[in-house]
Short mmCIF file of C-alpha atoms and ligand atoms in Angstrom, two decimals:
data_model
loop_
_atom_site.label_atom_id
_atom_site.label_comp_id
_atom_site.label_asym_id
_atom_site.label_seq_id
_atom_site.Cartn_x
_atom_site.Cartn_y
_atom_site.Cartn_z
CA UNK A 15 -105.05 14.21 51.29
CA UNK A 16 -102.18 12.53 49.42
CA UNK A 17 -102.62 14.74 46.34
CA UNK A 18 -102.16 17.91 48.39
CA UNK A 19 -98.64 17.02 49.47
CA UNK A 20 -96.77 17.52 46.17
CA UNK A 21 -98.68 20.77 45.55
CA UNK A 22 -97.69 22.01 48.98
CA UNK A 23 -94.06 21.23 48.19
CA UNK A 24 -94.22 23.33 45.02
CA UNK A 25 -95.83 26.21 46.94
CA UNK A 26 -92.98 26.03 49.47
CA UNK A 27 -90.37 26.05 46.71
CA UNK A 28 -92.07 29.09 45.12
CA UNK A 29 -92.03 30.86 48.49
CA UNK A 30 -88.39 29.98 49.13
CA UNK A 31 -87.51 31.31 45.67
CA UNK A 32 -89.00 34.71 46.42
CA UNK A 33 -92.54 34.21 45.08
CA UNK A 34 -94.45 34.64 48.31
CA UNK A 35 -96.34 37.75 47.14
CA UNK A 36 -98.37 35.61 44.69
CA UNK A 37 -100.87 34.88 47.45
CA UNK A 38 -101.89 38.56 47.60
CA UNK A 39 -103.45 38.46 44.11
CA UNK A 40 -107.23 38.90 44.00
CA UNK A 41 -107.48 38.16 40.25
CA UNK A 42 -108.56 41.61 39.08
CA UNK A 43 -106.83 41.04 35.72
CA UNK A 44 -105.32 44.54 35.44
CA UNK A 45 -101.91 43.01 34.71
CA UNK A 46 -103.30 41.31 31.60
CA UNK A 47 -104.87 44.55 30.38
CA UNK A 48 -101.52 46.37 30.31
CA UNK A 49 -99.17 43.50 29.39
CA UNK A 50 -97.64 44.05 25.93
CA UNK A 51 -97.98 40.35 25.13
CA UNK A 52 -101.70 40.84 24.73
CA UNK A 53 -101.01 43.14 21.77
CA UNK A 54 -99.47 40.24 19.86
CA UNK A 55 -101.00 37.03 21.31
CA UNK A 56 -102.86 35.86 24.40
CA UNK A 57 -100.91 35.65 27.62
CA UNK A 58 -102.09 35.85 31.21
CA UNK A 59 -99.87 36.81 34.13
CA UNK A 60 -103.06 36.63 36.22
CA UNK A 61 -103.40 32.93 35.34
CA UNK A 62 -99.72 32.23 36.12
CA UNK A 63 -100.21 33.86 39.52
CA UNK A 64 -103.39 31.85 40.14
CA UNK A 65 -101.77 28.53 39.26
CA UNK A 66 -98.73 29.28 41.42
CA UNK A 67 -100.93 30.13 44.40
CA UNK A 68 -102.23 26.54 44.31
CA UNK A 69 -98.86 24.99 43.47
CA UNK A 70 -100.20 24.07 40.01
CA UNK A 71 -97.50 25.78 37.94
CA UNK A 72 -96.64 23.96 34.73
CA UNK A 73 -92.89 24.52 34.80
CA UNK A 74 -92.49 22.99 31.34
CA UNK A 75 -94.82 25.65 29.89
CA UNK A 76 -93.36 28.39 27.70
CA UNK A 77 -95.61 30.92 29.44
CA UNK A 78 -93.41 31.21 32.54
CA UNK A 79 -90.65 32.46 30.21
CA UNK A 80 -92.67 35.15 28.44
CA UNK A 81 -92.49 38.02 30.95
CA UNK A 82 -89.92 40.55 29.74
CA UNK A 83 -89.85 42.10 33.24
CA UNK A 84 -90.97 45.32 31.55
CA UNK A 85 -92.36 46.64 34.83
CA UNK A 86 -95.67 47.95 33.51
CA UNK A 87 -98.00 45.52 35.33
CA UNK A 88 -96.37 45.99 38.76
CA UNK A 89 -97.16 49.71 38.31
CA UNK A 90 -100.86 48.83 37.98
CA UNK A 91 -101.25 45.97 40.44
CA UNK A 92 -103.44 47.02 43.40
CA UNK A 93 -102.07 44.20 45.62
CA UNK A 94 -98.31 44.58 45.12
CA UNK A 95 -98.01 41.02 43.87
CA UNK A 96 -94.48 41.72 42.55
CA UNK A 97 -95.08 39.84 39.33
CA UNK A 98 -91.45 40.13 38.24
CA UNK A 99 -89.88 38.68 41.40
CA UNK A 100 -92.58 36.05 41.64
CA UNK A 101 -92.20 35.14 37.96
CA UNK A 102 -88.43 34.81 38.33
CA UNK A 103 -89.09 32.47 41.28
CA UNK A 104 -90.91 30.09 38.91
CA UNK A 105 -88.02 30.24 36.44
CA UNK A 106 -85.61 29.35 39.25
CA UNK A 107 -87.52 26.12 39.77
CA UNK A 108 -87.49 25.33 36.03
CA UNK A 109 -83.76 26.18 35.84
CA UNK A 110 -83.04 23.95 38.81
CA UNK A 111 -84.78 21.02 37.06
CA UNK A 112 -83.16 21.96 33.73
CA UNK A 113 -86.60 22.23 32.06
CA UNK A 114 -86.44 24.58 29.06
CA UNK A 115 -89.08 24.65 26.31
CA UNK A 116 -87.69 24.83 22.77
CA UNK A 117 -87.65 28.66 22.28
CA UNK A 118 -85.83 29.01 25.63
CA UNK A 119 -83.06 26.46 24.94
CA UNK A 120 -80.54 29.12 23.76
CA UNK A 121 -80.17 29.88 27.48
CA UNK A 122 -78.02 26.75 27.78
CA UNK A 123 -75.45 28.11 25.32
CA UNK A 124 -75.66 31.55 26.95
CA UNK A 125 -74.92 30.06 30.39
CA UNK A 126 -71.95 28.10 29.05
CA UNK A 127 -70.53 31.22 27.43
CA UNK A 128 -71.05 33.29 30.59
CA UNK A 129 -69.24 30.67 32.67
CA UNK A 130 -66.38 30.18 30.20
CA UNK A 131 -65.87 33.62 28.66
CA UNK A 132 -67.81 36.09 30.85
CA UNK A 133 -70.19 37.11 28.05
CA UNK A 134 -73.44 35.64 26.67
CA UNK A 135 -72.43 35.90 23.00
CA UNK A 136 -70.00 32.96 22.72
CA UNK A 137 -67.18 35.43 22.11
CA UNK A 138 -63.62 35.11 23.43
CA UNK A 139 -62.77 36.96 26.59
CA UNK A 140 -59.44 37.93 24.99
CA UNK A 141 -61.32 40.08 22.45
CA UNK A 142 -63.35 42.06 24.96
CA UNK A 143 -61.43 45.31 24.46
CA UNK A 144 -61.05 45.05 20.67
CA UNK A 145 -63.79 47.67 20.17
CA UNK A 146 -61.37 50.30 21.52
CA UNK A 147 -58.58 49.63 19.00
CA UNK A 148 -57.21 52.86 17.54
CA UNK A 149 -58.96 55.03 20.13
CA UNK A 150 -57.19 56.69 23.04
CA UNK A 151 -58.72 54.46 25.67
CA UNK A 152 -56.59 53.55 28.68
CA UNK A 153 -56.88 50.62 31.03
CA UNK A 154 -58.39 51.68 34.35
CA UNK A 155 -55.91 52.35 37.13
CA UNK A 156 -56.55 53.38 40.72
CA UNK A 157 -57.06 57.12 41.07
CA UNK A 158 -58.84 57.59 37.73
CA UNK A 159 -62.16 59.43 38.02
CA UNK A 160 -64.36 56.96 36.19
CA UNK A 161 -64.49 53.34 35.12
CA UNK A 162 -66.30 53.06 31.78
CA UNK A 163 -68.10 49.68 31.71
CA UNK A 164 -69.49 49.20 28.15
CA UNK A 165 -71.05 45.79 28.88
CA UNK A 166 -71.14 42.67 26.66
CA UNK A 167 -73.15 43.87 23.65
CA UNK A 168 -71.11 47.07 23.20
CA UNK A 169 -67.87 45.10 23.47
CA UNK A 170 -68.74 42.45 20.88
CA UNK A 171 -71.79 43.16 18.73
CA UNK A 172 -70.67 44.83 15.47
CA UNK A 173 -73.61 47.29 15.49
CA UNK A 174 -73.21 48.16 19.16
CA UNK A 175 -69.42 48.53 19.10
CA UNK A 176 -70.19 51.83 17.34
CA UNK A 177 -71.93 52.98 20.51
CA UNK A 178 -68.90 52.11 22.66
CA UNK A 179 -66.63 53.97 20.24
CA UNK A 180 -68.97 57.00 20.19
CA UNK A 181 -68.93 57.02 24.00
CA UNK A 182 -65.12 56.91 24.16
CA UNK A 183 -64.94 59.76 21.61
CA UNK A 184 -67.29 61.89 23.68
CA UNK A 185 -65.45 61.20 26.93
CA UNK A 186 -62.13 62.10 25.29
CA UNK A 187 -63.61 65.31 23.81
CA UNK A 188 -64.88 66.35 27.23
CA UNK A 189 -61.50 65.58 28.83
CA UNK A 190 -62.89 62.92 31.16
CA UNK A 191 -60.31 60.94 33.13
CA UNK A 192 -61.56 57.41 32.46
CA UNK A 193 -60.39 53.87 31.83
CA UNK A 194 -61.82 50.43 31.01
CA UNK A 195 -61.24 47.00 32.51
CA UNK A 196 -60.89 45.27 29.13
CA UNK A 197 -60.55 41.49 29.51
CA UNK A 198 -61.09 41.80 33.27
CA UNK A 199 -64.69 42.94 32.67
CA UNK A 200 -67.44 40.29 33.09
CA UNK A 201 -71.11 40.35 32.14
CA UNK A 202 -73.00 42.24 34.86
CA UNK A 203 -75.33 39.23 35.25
CA UNK A 204 -78.62 41.15 35.24
CA UNK A 205 -80.39 39.19 32.51
CA UNK A 206 -79.21 35.72 33.46
CA UNK A 207 -80.58 36.40 36.94
CA UNK A 208 -84.01 37.14 35.44
CA UNK A 209 -83.93 33.73 33.74
CA UNK A 210 -83.74 32.19 37.20
CA UNK A 211 -80.03 31.27 37.29
CA UNK A 212 -79.26 32.82 40.64
CA UNK A 213 -76.04 30.87 41.12
CA UNK A 214 -74.52 32.15 37.87
CA UNK A 215 -75.64 35.71 38.63
CA UNK A 216 -73.89 35.54 42.01
CA UNK A 217 -70.73 34.16 40.45
CA UNK A 218 -70.57 36.98 37.85
CA UNK A 219 -71.45 39.65 40.39
CA UNK A 220 -68.82 38.47 42.89
CA UNK A 221 -66.11 38.37 40.20
CA UNK A 222 -67.00 41.90 39.05
CA UNK A 223 -67.12 43.23 42.59
CA UNK A 224 -63.71 41.73 43.37
CA UNK A 225 -62.27 43.30 40.19
CA UNK A 226 -63.81 46.69 41.04
CA UNK A 227 -62.39 46.60 44.57
CA UNK A 228 -58.96 45.26 43.53
CA UNK A 229 -58.66 48.07 40.97
CA UNK A 230 -59.85 50.86 43.25
CA UNK A 231 -63.05 51.61 41.31
CA UNK A 232 -65.40 54.10 42.94
CA UNK A 233 -67.53 55.49 40.11
CA UNK A 234 -68.85 53.39 37.20
CA UNK A 235 -70.21 54.80 33.95
CA UNK A 236 -72.45 52.37 32.03
CA UNK A 237 -74.10 52.33 28.62
CA UNK A 238 -76.66 49.63 29.34
CA UNK A 239 -79.65 50.23 31.61
CA UNK A 240 -79.35 46.55 32.57
CA UNK A 241 -75.82 47.09 33.94
CA UNK A 242 -77.09 50.28 35.59
CA UNK A 243 -79.95 48.47 37.31
CA UNK A 244 -77.93 45.59 38.62
CA UNK A 245 -74.90 47.64 39.78
CA UNK A 246 -77.12 50.19 41.46
CA UNK A 247 -79.94 48.09 42.88
CA UNK A 248 -78.71 44.49 43.06
CA UNK A 249 -74.95 44.58 43.79
CA UNK A 250 -75.65 46.33 47.14
CA UNK A 251 -77.01 42.89 48.22
CA UNK A 252 -73.27 42.01 48.47
CA UNK A 253 -72.64 44.91 50.87
CA UNK A 254 -70.98 47.19 48.30
CA UNK A 255 -72.03 50.61 47.12
CA UNK A 256 -70.40 51.98 43.97
CA UNK A 257 -71.49 55.26 42.41
CA UNK A 258 -73.24 54.31 39.18
CA UNK A 259 -74.04 56.70 36.34
CA UNK A 260 -75.82 55.97 33.07
CA UNK A 261 -74.41 57.63 29.96
CA UNK A 262 -77.64 59.60 29.38
CA UNK A 263 -77.25 61.16 32.83
CA UNK A 264 -73.56 61.79 32.28
CA UNK A 265 -74.11 63.46 28.90
CA UNK A 266 -76.62 65.77 30.56
CA UNK A 267 -74.06 66.60 33.25
CA UNK A 268 -71.22 67.22 30.76
CA UNK A 269 -73.37 69.52 28.61
CA UNK A 270 -74.81 71.33 31.65
CA UNK A 271 -71.31 71.97 33.07
CA UNK A 272 -70.08 73.27 29.71
CA UNK A 273 -67.55 70.45 29.30
CA UNK A 274 -69.19 69.23 26.11
CA UNK A 275 -70.13 71.71 23.44
CA UNK A 276 -72.62 70.76 20.74
CA UNK A 277 -71.53 72.81 17.75
CA UNK A 278 -73.44 71.29 14.83
CA UNK A 279 -77.03 71.17 13.58
CA UNK A 280 -79.14 67.99 13.40
CA UNK A 281 -81.94 68.73 10.97
CA UNK A 282 -83.98 65.59 11.59
CA UNK A 283 -87.23 64.58 13.27
CA UNK A 284 -86.48 62.44 16.27
CA UNK A 285 -88.41 60.46 18.85
CA UNK A 286 -87.11 58.84 22.03
CA UNK A 287 -87.88 55.35 23.33
CA UNK A 288 -87.63 54.88 27.12
CA UNK A 289 -85.88 51.56 27.85
CA UNK A 290 -87.75 49.72 30.63
CA UNK A 291 -84.68 49.43 32.87
CA UNK A 292 -83.80 53.10 32.51
CA UNK A 293 -87.33 54.47 32.75
CA UNK A 294 -89.83 52.43 34.73
CA UNK A 295 -87.22 50.57 36.79
CA UNK A 296 -85.00 53.57 37.58
CA UNK A 297 -87.00 56.72 36.86
CA UNK A 298 -84.54 58.21 34.34
CA UNK A 299 -86.83 59.96 31.87
CA UNK A 300 -85.76 63.61 31.77
CA UNK A 301 -82.00 63.56 31.17
CA UNK A 302 -82.05 61.88 27.74
CA UNK A 303 -84.84 64.22 26.59
CA UNK A 304 -82.99 67.28 27.91
CA UNK A 305 -79.84 66.19 26.06
CA UNK A 306 -81.76 65.82 22.78
CA UNK A 307 -83.44 69.20 23.28
CA UNK A 308 -79.99 70.86 23.51
CA UNK A 309 -79.26 69.90 19.89
CA UNK A 310 -80.01 72.70 17.50
CA UNK A 311 -82.19 71.91 14.49
CA UNK A 312 -83.48 68.67 16.04
CA UNK A 313 -87.29 68.32 15.98
CA UNK A 314 -88.47 66.21 18.90
CA UNK A 315 -91.78 64.37 18.68
CA UNK A 316 -92.96 62.33 21.66
CA UNK A 317 -94.71 59.00 21.08
CA UNK A 318 -98.07 58.64 22.88
CA UNK A 319 -96.77 55.65 24.90
CA UNK A 320 -93.78 57.25 26.56
CA UNK A 321 -92.10 57.61 29.95
CA UNK A 322 -93.98 55.40 32.51
CA UNK A 323 -96.19 54.08 29.69
CA UNK A 324 -93.34 53.21 27.32
CA UNK A 325 -93.85 50.08 25.23
CA UNK A 326 -91.25 47.41 26.01
CA UNK A 327 -88.93 46.40 23.13
CA UNK A 328 -89.21 42.75 24.21
CA UNK A 329 -85.56 42.22 25.20
CA UNK A 330 -85.66 42.23 29.01
CA UNK A 331 -85.93 39.27 31.38
CA UNK A 332 -83.52 37.24 29.23
CA UNK A 333 -85.95 37.41 26.26
CA UNK A 334 -83.12 38.91 24.20
CA UNK A 335 -81.72 35.35 24.05
CA UNK A 336 -84.98 33.54 23.38
CA UNK A 337 -86.79 32.97 20.10
CA UNK A 338 -89.78 35.23 19.48
CA UNK A 339 -91.62 34.46 16.24
CA UNK A 340 -92.37 37.16 13.70
CA UNK A 341 -95.72 38.74 14.49
CA UNK A 342 -95.06 38.50 18.25
CA UNK A 343 -92.25 41.07 18.54
CA UNK A 344 -93.16 44.22 20.48
CA UNK A 345 -90.19 46.00 18.85
CA UNK A 346 -92.02 45.90 15.51
CA UNK A 347 -94.96 47.76 17.08
CA UNK A 348 -92.60 50.30 18.59
CA UNK A 349 -90.84 51.07 15.31
CA UNK A 350 -94.27 51.56 13.72
CA UNK A 351 -95.24 53.92 16.57
CA UNK A 352 -92.07 55.94 15.97
CA UNK A 353 -92.89 56.27 12.27
CA UNK A 354 -96.48 57.27 13.11
CA UNK A 355 -95.20 60.39 14.92
CA UNK A 356 -93.14 61.24 11.85
CA UNK A 357 -89.75 60.32 13.32
CA UNK A 358 -86.85 59.85 10.92
CA UNK A 359 -84.68 58.68 13.81
CA UNK A 360 -85.70 56.46 16.72
CA UNK A 361 -83.31 57.28 19.56
CA UNK A 362 -82.86 55.17 22.65
CA UNK A 363 -80.22 54.35 25.22
CA UNK A 364 -80.07 50.57 25.62
CA UNK A 365 -78.23 47.87 23.65
CA UNK A 366 -81.16 45.42 23.76
CA UNK A 367 -83.57 48.03 22.41
CA UNK A 368 -81.14 48.92 19.61
CA UNK A 369 -80.57 45.27 18.65
CA UNK A 370 -84.33 44.64 18.56
CA UNK A 371 -85.22 47.83 16.68
CA UNK A 372 -82.49 47.21 14.09
CA UNK A 373 -84.03 43.75 13.52
CA UNK A 374 -87.46 45.36 13.13
CA UNK A 375 -86.16 47.81 10.53
CA UNK A 376 -85.06 44.84 8.47
CA UNK A 377 -88.06 42.58 8.98
CA UNK A 378 -90.55 45.44 8.43
CA UNK A 379 -88.50 46.53 5.40
CA UNK A 380 -88.32 50.17 6.57
CA UNK A 381 -84.56 50.72 6.54
CA UNK A 382 -85.05 53.68 4.16
CA UNK A 383 -87.76 55.23 6.34
CA UNK A 384 -86.26 55.28 9.82
CA UNK A 385 -82.85 55.08 11.51
CA UNK A 386 -82.16 53.70 14.97
CA UNK A 387 -79.54 55.45 17.08
CA UNK A 388 -78.15 55.39 20.56
CA UNK A 389 -78.17 58.85 22.11
CA UNK A 390 -74.35 58.84 22.19
CA UNK A 391 -74.17 58.36 18.40
CA UNK A 392 -76.13 61.56 17.84
CA UNK A 393 -74.04 63.52 20.35
CA UNK A 394 -70.84 62.22 18.72
CA UNK A 395 -72.05 63.70 15.42
CA UNK A 396 -72.74 67.06 17.09
CA UNK A 397 -69.29 67.71 18.58
S1 LIG B 416 -102.97 43.11 38.75
FE1 LIG B 416 -102.16 42.15 40.65
S2 LIG B 416 -103.99 41.60 41.83
FE2 LIG B 416 -104.70 42.00 39.73
S3 LIG B 416 -104.67 39.96 38.72
FE3 LIG B 416 -102.70 40.91 38.28
S4 LIG B 416 -101.32 40.16 39.91
FE4 LIG B 416 -103.44 39.80 40.60
S1 LIG B 417 -93.79 42.79 33.72
FE1 LIG B 417 -94.44 43.39 31.63
S2 LIG B 417 -94.11 41.56 30.33
FE2 LIG B 417 -94.09 40.89 32.48
S3 LIG B 417 -96.20 40.21 32.85
FE3 LIG B 417 -96.01 42.36 33.54
S4 LIG B 417 -96.67 43.61 31.80
FE4 LIG B 417 -96.27 41.51 31.02
#
């Protein structure tokens, strides 16, 4: 009897952390069949679920940190086990005990940077609006139509700053009345929440919500599907309800209403990668494709694994901050898939996907064969 007690305690902690649905699993193994990890190494969500059901989770194991929250196994699970929520519950326990296996330790630096500077990249808060230098971008004031929220990677990462600048160019061309929060903007908190740090997520979310309310924000335009997901689906947990639009939706709207005219030709073969948090998590599949199809001269080739079946880039669930050895990166497989359909340009609409695909171009040595672009970068070239 004595040995049951500690196990029972762990089961209770898992339940309290939101992992109660684990008990519904009947071990069919469908999750393991579809999980992208099993393309690159062995990994079993089914086993994690089984161990957790008996309170036998090894919280020091790297396996509880693998799930990228891609959303493909919850689509298949016949028992609604909610693998993502349940998996995050296990990470909450590990985070609480401060147990991080070696490849996960960068999370410590990320957390410190989020607390101190409001971004995960160890960059200074004071530099958050530097990407907009030389562009006609105003600070948001009450009464403006739209707050543009670029998010951390577009504000600081040299490759992704180009996406923020392309977006501002497009908005200015279409005559959109918009502003940014600059140094008052904080990380949205989506990815740190998926690593199990609920307290830090709440802190970031509350600060952002206060800033939005204090500045009279009603409608938020985002570039990252991760910001989109958390503003739209998670911030309402704090009893707020902002209108949230992703740039791919907004581009579709601007073109459809005739506010943005695409005047040039794009004579290249293009494919589109559905980011997990735009596609599977939020059902936005058509707008980016419709936008690309409006471009004259562009040849669009779909990859076999697209829309609901899109292959994860590997960057969700906080994995963007963790070490993934060469040979285990899903993004490499995805870039190869894009080249297999003859694409010269792999287009997507998420900063994590772009960062990962740009890495793959280098490590696969295919920089001459394929380009990686955010959808806004192509539209910027067409106006
Ligand atoms: S698909 Fe669902 S029910 Fe089947 S093993 Fe995975 S978690 Fe369990
Ligand atoms: S959500 Fe995706 S990465 Fe996570 S276990 Fe399921 S299939 Fe694998």
